[in-house]
CSV table of C-alpha atoms and ligand atoms in Angstrom, one decimal:
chain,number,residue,atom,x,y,z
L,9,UNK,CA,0.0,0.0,0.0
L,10,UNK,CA,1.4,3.9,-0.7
L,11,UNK,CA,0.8,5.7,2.3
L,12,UNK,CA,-3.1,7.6,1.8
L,13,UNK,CA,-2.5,8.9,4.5
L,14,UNK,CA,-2.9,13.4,5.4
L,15,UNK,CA,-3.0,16.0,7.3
L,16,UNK,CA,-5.0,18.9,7.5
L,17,UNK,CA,-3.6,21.1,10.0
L,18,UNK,CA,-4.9,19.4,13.4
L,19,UNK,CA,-6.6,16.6,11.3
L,20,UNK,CA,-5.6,13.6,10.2
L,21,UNK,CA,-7.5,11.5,7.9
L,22,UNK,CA,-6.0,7.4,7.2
L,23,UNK,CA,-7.1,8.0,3.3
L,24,UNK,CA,-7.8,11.3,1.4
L,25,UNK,CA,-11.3,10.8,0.5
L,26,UNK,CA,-14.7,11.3,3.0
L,27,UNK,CA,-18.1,11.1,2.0
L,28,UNK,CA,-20.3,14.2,1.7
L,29,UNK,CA,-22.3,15.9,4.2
L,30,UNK,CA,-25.8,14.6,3.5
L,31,UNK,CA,-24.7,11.6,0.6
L,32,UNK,CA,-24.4,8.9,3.1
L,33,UNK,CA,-26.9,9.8,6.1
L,34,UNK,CA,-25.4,8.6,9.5
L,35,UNK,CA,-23.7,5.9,7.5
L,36,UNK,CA,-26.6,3.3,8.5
L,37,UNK,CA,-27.7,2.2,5.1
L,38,UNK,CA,-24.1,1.9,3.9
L,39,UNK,CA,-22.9,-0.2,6.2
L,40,UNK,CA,-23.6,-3.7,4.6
L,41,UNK,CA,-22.2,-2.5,1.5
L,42,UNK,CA,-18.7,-1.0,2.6
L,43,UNK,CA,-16.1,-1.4,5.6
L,44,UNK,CA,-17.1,2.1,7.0
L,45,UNK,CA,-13.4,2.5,8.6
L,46,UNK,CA,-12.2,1.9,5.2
L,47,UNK,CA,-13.8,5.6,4.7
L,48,UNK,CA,-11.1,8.7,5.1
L,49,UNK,CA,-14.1,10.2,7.1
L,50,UNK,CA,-17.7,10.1,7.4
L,51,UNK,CA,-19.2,13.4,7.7
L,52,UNK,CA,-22.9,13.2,8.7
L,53,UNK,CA,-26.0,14.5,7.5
L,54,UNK,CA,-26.2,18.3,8.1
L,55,UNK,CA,-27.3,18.2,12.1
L,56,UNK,CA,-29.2,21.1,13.8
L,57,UNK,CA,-30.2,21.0,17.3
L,58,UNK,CA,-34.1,20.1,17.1
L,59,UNK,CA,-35.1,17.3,14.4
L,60,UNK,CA,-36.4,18.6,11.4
L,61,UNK,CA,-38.3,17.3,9.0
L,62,UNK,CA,-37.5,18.3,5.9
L,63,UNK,CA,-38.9,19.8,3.2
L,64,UNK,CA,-41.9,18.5,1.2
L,65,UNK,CA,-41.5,16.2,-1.8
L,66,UNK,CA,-40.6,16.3,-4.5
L,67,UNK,CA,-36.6,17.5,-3.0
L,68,UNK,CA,-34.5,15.7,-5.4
L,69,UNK,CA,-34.6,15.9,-9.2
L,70,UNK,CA,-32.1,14.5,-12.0
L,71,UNK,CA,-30.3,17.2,-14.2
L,72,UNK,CA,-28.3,16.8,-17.2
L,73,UNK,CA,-24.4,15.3,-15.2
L,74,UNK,CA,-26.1,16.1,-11.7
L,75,UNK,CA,-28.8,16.3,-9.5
L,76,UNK,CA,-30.8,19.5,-7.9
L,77,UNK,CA,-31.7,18.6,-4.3
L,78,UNK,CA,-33.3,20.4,-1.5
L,79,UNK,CA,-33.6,17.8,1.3
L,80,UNK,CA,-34.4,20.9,3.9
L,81,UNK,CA,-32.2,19.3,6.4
L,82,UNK,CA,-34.2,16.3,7.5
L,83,UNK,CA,-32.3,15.0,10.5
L,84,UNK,CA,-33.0,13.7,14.0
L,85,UNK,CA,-31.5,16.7,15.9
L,86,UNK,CA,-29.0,16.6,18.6
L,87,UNK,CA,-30.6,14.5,21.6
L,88,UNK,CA,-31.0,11.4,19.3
L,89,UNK,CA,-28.0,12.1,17.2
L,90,UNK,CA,-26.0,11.7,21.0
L,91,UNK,CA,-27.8,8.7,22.0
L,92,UNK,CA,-28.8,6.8,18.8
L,93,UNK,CA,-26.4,7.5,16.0
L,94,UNK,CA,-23.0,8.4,17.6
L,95,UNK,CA,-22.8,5.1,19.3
L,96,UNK,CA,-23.6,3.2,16.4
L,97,UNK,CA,-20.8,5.1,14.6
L,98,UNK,CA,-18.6,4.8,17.5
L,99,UNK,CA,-18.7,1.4,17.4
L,100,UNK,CA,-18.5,0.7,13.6
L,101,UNK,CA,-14.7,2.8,13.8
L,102,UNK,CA,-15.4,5.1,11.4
L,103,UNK,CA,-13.7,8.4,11.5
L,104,UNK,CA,-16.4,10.9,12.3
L,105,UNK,CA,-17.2,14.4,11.0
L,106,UNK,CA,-20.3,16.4,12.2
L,107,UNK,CA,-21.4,18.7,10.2
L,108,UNK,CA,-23.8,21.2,11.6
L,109,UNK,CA,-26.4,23.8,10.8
L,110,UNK,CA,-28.5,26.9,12.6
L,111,UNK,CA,-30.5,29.4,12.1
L,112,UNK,CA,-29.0,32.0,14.8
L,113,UNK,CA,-25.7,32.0,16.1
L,114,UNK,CA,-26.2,30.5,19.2
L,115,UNK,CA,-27.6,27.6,17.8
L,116,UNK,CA,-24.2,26.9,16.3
L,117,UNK,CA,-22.8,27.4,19.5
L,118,UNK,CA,-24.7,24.8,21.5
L,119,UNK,CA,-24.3,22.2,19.0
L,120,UNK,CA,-20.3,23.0,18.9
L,121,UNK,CA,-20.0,23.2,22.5
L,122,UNK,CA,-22.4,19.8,23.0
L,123,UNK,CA,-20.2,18.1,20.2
L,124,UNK,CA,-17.3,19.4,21.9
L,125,UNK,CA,-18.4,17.7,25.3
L,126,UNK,CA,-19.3,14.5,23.4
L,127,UNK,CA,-15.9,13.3,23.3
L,128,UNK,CA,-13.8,10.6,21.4
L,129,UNK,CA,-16.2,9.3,18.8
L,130,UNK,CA,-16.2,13.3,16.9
L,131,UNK,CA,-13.4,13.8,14.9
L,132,UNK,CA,-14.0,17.3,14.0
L,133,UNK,CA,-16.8,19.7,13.4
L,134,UNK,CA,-17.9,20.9,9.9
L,135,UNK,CA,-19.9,24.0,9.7
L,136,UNK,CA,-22.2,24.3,6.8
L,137,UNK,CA,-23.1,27.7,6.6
L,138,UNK,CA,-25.6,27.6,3.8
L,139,UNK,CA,-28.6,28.6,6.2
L,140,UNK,CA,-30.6,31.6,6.5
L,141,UNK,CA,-29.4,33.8,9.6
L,142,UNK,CA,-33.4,34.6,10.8
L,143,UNK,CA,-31.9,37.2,12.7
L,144,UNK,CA,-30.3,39.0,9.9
L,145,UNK,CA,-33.4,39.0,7.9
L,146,UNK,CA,-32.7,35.1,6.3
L,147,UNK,CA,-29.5,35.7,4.5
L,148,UNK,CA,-27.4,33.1,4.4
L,149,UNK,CA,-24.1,32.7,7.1
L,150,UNK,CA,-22.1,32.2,4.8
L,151,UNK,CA,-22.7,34.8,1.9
L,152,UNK,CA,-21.6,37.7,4.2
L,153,UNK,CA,-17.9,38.1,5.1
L,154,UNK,CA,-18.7,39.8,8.1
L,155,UNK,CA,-21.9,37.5,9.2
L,156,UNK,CA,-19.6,34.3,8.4
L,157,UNK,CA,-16.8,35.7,10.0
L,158,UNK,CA,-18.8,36.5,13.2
L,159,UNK,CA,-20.6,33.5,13.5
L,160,UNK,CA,-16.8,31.3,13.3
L,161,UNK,CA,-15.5,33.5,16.2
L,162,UNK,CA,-18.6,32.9,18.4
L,163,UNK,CA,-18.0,29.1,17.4
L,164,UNK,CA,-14.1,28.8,18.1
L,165,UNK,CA,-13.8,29.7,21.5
L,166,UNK,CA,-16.4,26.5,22.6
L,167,UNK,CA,-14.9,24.2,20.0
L,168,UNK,CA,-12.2,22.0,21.0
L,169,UNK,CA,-12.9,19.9,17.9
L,170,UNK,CA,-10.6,20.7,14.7
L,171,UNK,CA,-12.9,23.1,12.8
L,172,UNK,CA,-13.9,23.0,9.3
L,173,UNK,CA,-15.8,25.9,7.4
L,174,UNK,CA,-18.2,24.7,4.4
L,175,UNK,CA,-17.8,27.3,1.9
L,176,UNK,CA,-21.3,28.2,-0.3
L,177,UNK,CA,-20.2,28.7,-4.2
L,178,UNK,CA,-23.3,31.0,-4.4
L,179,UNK,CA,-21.0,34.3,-3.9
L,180,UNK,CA,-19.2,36.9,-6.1
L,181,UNK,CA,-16.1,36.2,-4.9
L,182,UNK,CA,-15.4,33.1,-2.6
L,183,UNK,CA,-12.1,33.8,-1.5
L,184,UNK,CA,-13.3,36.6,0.0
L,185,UNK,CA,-15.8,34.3,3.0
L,186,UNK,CA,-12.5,32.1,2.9
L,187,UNK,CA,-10.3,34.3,4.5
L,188,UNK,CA,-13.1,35.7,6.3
L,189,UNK,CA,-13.4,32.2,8.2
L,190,UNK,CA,-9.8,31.6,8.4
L,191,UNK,CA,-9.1,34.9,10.1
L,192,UNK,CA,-12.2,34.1,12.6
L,193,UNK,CA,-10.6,31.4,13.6
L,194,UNK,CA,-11.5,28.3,11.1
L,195,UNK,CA,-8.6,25.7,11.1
L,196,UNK,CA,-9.6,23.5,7.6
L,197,UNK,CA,-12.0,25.3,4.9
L,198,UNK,CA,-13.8,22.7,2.3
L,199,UNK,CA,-16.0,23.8,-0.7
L,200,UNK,CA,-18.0,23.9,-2.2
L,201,UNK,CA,-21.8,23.4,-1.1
L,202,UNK,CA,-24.2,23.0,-4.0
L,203,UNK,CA,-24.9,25.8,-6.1
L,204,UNK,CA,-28.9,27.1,-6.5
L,205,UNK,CA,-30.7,26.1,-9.3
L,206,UNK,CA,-34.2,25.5,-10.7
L,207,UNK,CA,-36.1,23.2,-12.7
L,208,UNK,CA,-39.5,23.8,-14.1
L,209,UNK,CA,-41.8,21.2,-14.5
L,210,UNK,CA,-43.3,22.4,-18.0
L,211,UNK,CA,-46.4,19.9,-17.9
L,212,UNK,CA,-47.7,22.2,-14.6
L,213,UNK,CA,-45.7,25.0,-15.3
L,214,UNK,CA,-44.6,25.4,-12.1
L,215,UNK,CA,-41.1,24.4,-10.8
L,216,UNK,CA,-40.4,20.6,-10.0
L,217,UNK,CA,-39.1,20.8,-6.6
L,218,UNK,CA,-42.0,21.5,-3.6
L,219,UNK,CA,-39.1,24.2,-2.2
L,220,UNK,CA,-39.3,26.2,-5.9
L,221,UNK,CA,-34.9,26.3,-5.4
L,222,UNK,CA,-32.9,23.8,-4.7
L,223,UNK,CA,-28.8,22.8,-4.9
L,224,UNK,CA,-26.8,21.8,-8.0
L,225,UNK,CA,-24.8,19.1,-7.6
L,226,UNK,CA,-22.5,16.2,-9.3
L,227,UNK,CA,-20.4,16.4,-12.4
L,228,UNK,CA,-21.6,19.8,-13.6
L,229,UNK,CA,-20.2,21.7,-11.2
L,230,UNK,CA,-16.6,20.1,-11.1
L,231,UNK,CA,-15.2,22.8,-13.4
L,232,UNK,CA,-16.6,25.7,-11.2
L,233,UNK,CA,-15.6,23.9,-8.2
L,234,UNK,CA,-12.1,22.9,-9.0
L,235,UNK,CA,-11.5,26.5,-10.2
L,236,UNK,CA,-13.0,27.9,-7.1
L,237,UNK,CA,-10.3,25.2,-4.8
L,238,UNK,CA,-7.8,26.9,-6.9
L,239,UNK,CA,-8.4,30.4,-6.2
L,240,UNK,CA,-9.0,29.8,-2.2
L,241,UNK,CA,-5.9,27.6,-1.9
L,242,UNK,CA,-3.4,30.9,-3.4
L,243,UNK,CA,-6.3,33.2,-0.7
L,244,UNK,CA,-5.5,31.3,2.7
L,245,UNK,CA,-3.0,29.3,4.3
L,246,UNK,CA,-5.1,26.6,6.5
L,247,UNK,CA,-5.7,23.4,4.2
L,248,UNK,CA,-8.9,22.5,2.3
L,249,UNK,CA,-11.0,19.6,1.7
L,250,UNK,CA,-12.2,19.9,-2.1
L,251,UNK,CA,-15.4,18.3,-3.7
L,252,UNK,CA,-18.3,18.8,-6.5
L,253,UNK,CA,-18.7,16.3,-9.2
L,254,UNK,CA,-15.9,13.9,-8.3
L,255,UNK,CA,-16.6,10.3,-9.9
L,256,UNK,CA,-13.3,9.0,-10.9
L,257,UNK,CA,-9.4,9.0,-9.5
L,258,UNK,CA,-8.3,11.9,-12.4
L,259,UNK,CA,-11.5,14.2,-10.9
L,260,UNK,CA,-9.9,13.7,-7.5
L,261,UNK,CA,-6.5,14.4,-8.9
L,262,UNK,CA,-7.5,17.6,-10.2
L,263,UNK,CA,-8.9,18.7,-6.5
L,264,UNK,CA,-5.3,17.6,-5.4
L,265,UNK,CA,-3.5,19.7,-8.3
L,266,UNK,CA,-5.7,22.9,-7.6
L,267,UNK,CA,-4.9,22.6,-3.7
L,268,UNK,CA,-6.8,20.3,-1.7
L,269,UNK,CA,-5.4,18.1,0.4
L,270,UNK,CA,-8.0,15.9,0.8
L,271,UNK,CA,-11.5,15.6,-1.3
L,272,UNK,CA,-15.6,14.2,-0.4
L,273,UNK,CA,-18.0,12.7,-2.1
L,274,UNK,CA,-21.4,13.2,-2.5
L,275,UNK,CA,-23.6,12.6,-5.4
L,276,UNK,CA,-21.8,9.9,-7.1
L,277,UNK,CA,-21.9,7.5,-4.0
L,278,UNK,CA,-25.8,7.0,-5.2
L,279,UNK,CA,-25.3,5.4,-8.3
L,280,UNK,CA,-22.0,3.5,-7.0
L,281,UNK,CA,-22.3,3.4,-3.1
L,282,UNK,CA,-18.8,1.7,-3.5
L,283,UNK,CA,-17.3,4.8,-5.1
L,284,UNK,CA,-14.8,5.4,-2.1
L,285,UNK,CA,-13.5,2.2,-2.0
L,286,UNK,CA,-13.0,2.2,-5.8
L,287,UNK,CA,-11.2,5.4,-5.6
L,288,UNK,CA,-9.2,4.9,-2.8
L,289,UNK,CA,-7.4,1.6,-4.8
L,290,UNK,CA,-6.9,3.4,-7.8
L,291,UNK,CA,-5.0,6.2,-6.2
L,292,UNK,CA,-2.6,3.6,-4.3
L,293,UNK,CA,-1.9,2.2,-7.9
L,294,UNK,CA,-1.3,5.7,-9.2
L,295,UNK,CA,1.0,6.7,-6.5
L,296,UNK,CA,3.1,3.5,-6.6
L,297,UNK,CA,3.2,4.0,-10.2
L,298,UNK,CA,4.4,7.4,-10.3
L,299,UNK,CA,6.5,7.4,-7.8
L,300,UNK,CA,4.7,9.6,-5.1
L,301,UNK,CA,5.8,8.7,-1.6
L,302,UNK,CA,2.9,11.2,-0.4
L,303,UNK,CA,0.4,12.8,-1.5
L,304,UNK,CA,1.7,16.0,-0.2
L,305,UNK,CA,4.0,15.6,-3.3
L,306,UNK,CA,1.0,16.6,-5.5
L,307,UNK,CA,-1.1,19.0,-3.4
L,308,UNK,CA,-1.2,22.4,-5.1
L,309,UNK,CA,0.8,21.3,-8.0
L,310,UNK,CA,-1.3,23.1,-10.7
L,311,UNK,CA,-0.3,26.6,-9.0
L,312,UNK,CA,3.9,25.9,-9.7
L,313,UNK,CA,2.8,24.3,-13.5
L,314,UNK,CA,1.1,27.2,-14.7
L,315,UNK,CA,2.9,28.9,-18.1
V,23,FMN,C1,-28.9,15.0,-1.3
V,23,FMN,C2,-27.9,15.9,-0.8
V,23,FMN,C3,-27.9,16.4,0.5
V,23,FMN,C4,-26.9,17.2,1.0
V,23,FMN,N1,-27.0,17.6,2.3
V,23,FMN,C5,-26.0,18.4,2.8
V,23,FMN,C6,-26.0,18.8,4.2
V,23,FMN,O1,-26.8,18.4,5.0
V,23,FMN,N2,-25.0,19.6,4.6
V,23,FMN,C7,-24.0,20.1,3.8
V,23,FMN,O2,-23.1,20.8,4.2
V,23,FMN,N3,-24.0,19.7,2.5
V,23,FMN,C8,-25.0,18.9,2.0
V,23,FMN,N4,-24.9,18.5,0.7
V,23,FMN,C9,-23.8,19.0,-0.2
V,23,FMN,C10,-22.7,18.0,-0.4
V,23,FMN,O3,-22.1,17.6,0.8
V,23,FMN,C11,-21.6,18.5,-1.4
V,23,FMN,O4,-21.1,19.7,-0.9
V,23,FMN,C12,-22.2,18.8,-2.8
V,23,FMN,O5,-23.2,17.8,-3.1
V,23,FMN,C13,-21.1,18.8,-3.9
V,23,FMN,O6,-20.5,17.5,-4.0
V,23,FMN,P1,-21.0,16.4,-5.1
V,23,FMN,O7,-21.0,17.2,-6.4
V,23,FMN,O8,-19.9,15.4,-5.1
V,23,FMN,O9,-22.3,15.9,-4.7
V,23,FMN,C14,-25.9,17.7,0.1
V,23,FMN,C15,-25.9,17.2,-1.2
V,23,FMN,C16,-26.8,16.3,-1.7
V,23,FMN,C17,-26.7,15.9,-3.1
């Protein structure tokens, strides 16, 4: 075996690649299909401090090389995530990322600080700040510099977990909220989130999805994606964890090139829950045939090639 393994700043992860917030639930369903420690992390449905139930169906609908989805953040909330799902994860070894979600600051807070508390089965938190801020009138935390920046430095100082800032694509300029979150205090950035789309159901003329909006994901947004891990990796110094339409070991290689140092994936573990594993062989064969003692070698390497 090449060595998979990296580090992101106070993280370390046994293999490069995790699964997507929200693409492989609390790893339940997946678990008779794949050796869950065999996963570089798991990060968990989006988790918000009361259970939610989601938005009305239809939430998901096929697009040409993607998928537009707007789940609504079904989840269990906090209490049962504690007691029901955390064990279970606990005891299945996989590496565990939480990746959490408020509507006010304070619920951010509590979950970081509760997380925090919960001890050794959290790896690290993962903030996903594509949610309205209802106090701020519903814009989202993580479209504003300043609203971003002040919600990461109410979170640090209760967060003894590595933290990880979930960048939304659905901004002018994204480097800008990335060095927003690493000055607040953010110690690993990854991005992107989906990006907001539409599709309208011409047979009712009204749009497909029950939510109107929902998030663009899968191959069509690799391009804008990769592009977007290349301009935040020359913006900040703190690592970053890329992903958007990764299905095969050049996609992921691309990530690395632009400057991640370690990738997820989301929509392409539903056709092929077994994408991960796959993956993770084909880049041992790759490094042991070029060479490439660690990945480190390749991280970035698109930023020193460039005529
Ligand atoms: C069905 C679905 C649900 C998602 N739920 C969440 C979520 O709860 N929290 C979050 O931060 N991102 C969520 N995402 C975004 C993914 O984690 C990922 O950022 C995005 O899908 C881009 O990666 P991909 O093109 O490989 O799917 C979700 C994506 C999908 C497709």
């Amino acid at each position: 075996m090449a060595d998979l393994r990296v580090k992101l700043g106070p993280l370390e992860l046994q293999t490069p690649f995790m699964a997507a917030s929200g693409t492989f639930g609390f790893g339940e369903e997946y678990a008779s299909l794949l050796d869950l420690q065999k996963l570089g992390a798991l990060v968990v449905k989006g988790l918000t401090l009361r259970p939610r139930k989601g938005n009305p169906p239809p939430r998901i609908v096929e697009t040409p090389a993607g998928m537009l989805n707007a789940i609504g953040l079904q989840n269990p909330g906090l209490d049962v995530f504690l007691s029901r799902e955390l064990p279970r994860l606990k005891k299945s070894g996989t590496a565990v990322i939480v990746n959490i979600a408020g509507d006010t600051e304070e619920e951010y807070v509590t979950l970081a600080r509760e997380l925090s508390r919960a001890g050794n089965g959290v790896l690290a938190l993962e903030l996903n700040v594509s949610c309205p801020n209802v106090k701020k009138g519903g814009i989202l935390f993580g479209t504003s510099p300043s609203i971003l920046a002040s919600l990461v430095e109410k979170v640090r100082p209760v967060c003894t977990l590595p933290l990880i800032v979930k960048l939304t694509p659905n901004v002018t300029d994204i480097t800008e909220a990335a060095r927003a979150a690493e000055s607040s205090g953010a110690d690993i950035l990854s991005l992107v989130n989906t990006f907001l789309g539409m599709v309208i159901d011409v047979a009712s003329r009204r749009p497909f999805l029950a939510n109107e909006t929902g998030g663009l994901s899968g191959p069509a947004i690799r391009p804008l994606a990769v592009r977007m891990v290349y301009d935040v990796y020359a913006a900040v110094k703190i690592p970053l964890i890329g992903m958007g339409g990764i299905l095969t070991l050049e996609d992921s290689l691309q990530f690395f090139m632009a400057g991640a140092a370690a990738v997820a994936i989301g929509s392409a573990n539903f056709p092929d829950p077994l994408t991960i594993p796959r993956l993770t062989g084909e880049l041992n064969k790759y490094m042991k045939k070029e060479g490439i003692d660690s990945l480190e070698e390749i991280i970035g390497a698109a930023h020193q090639n460039t005529v």
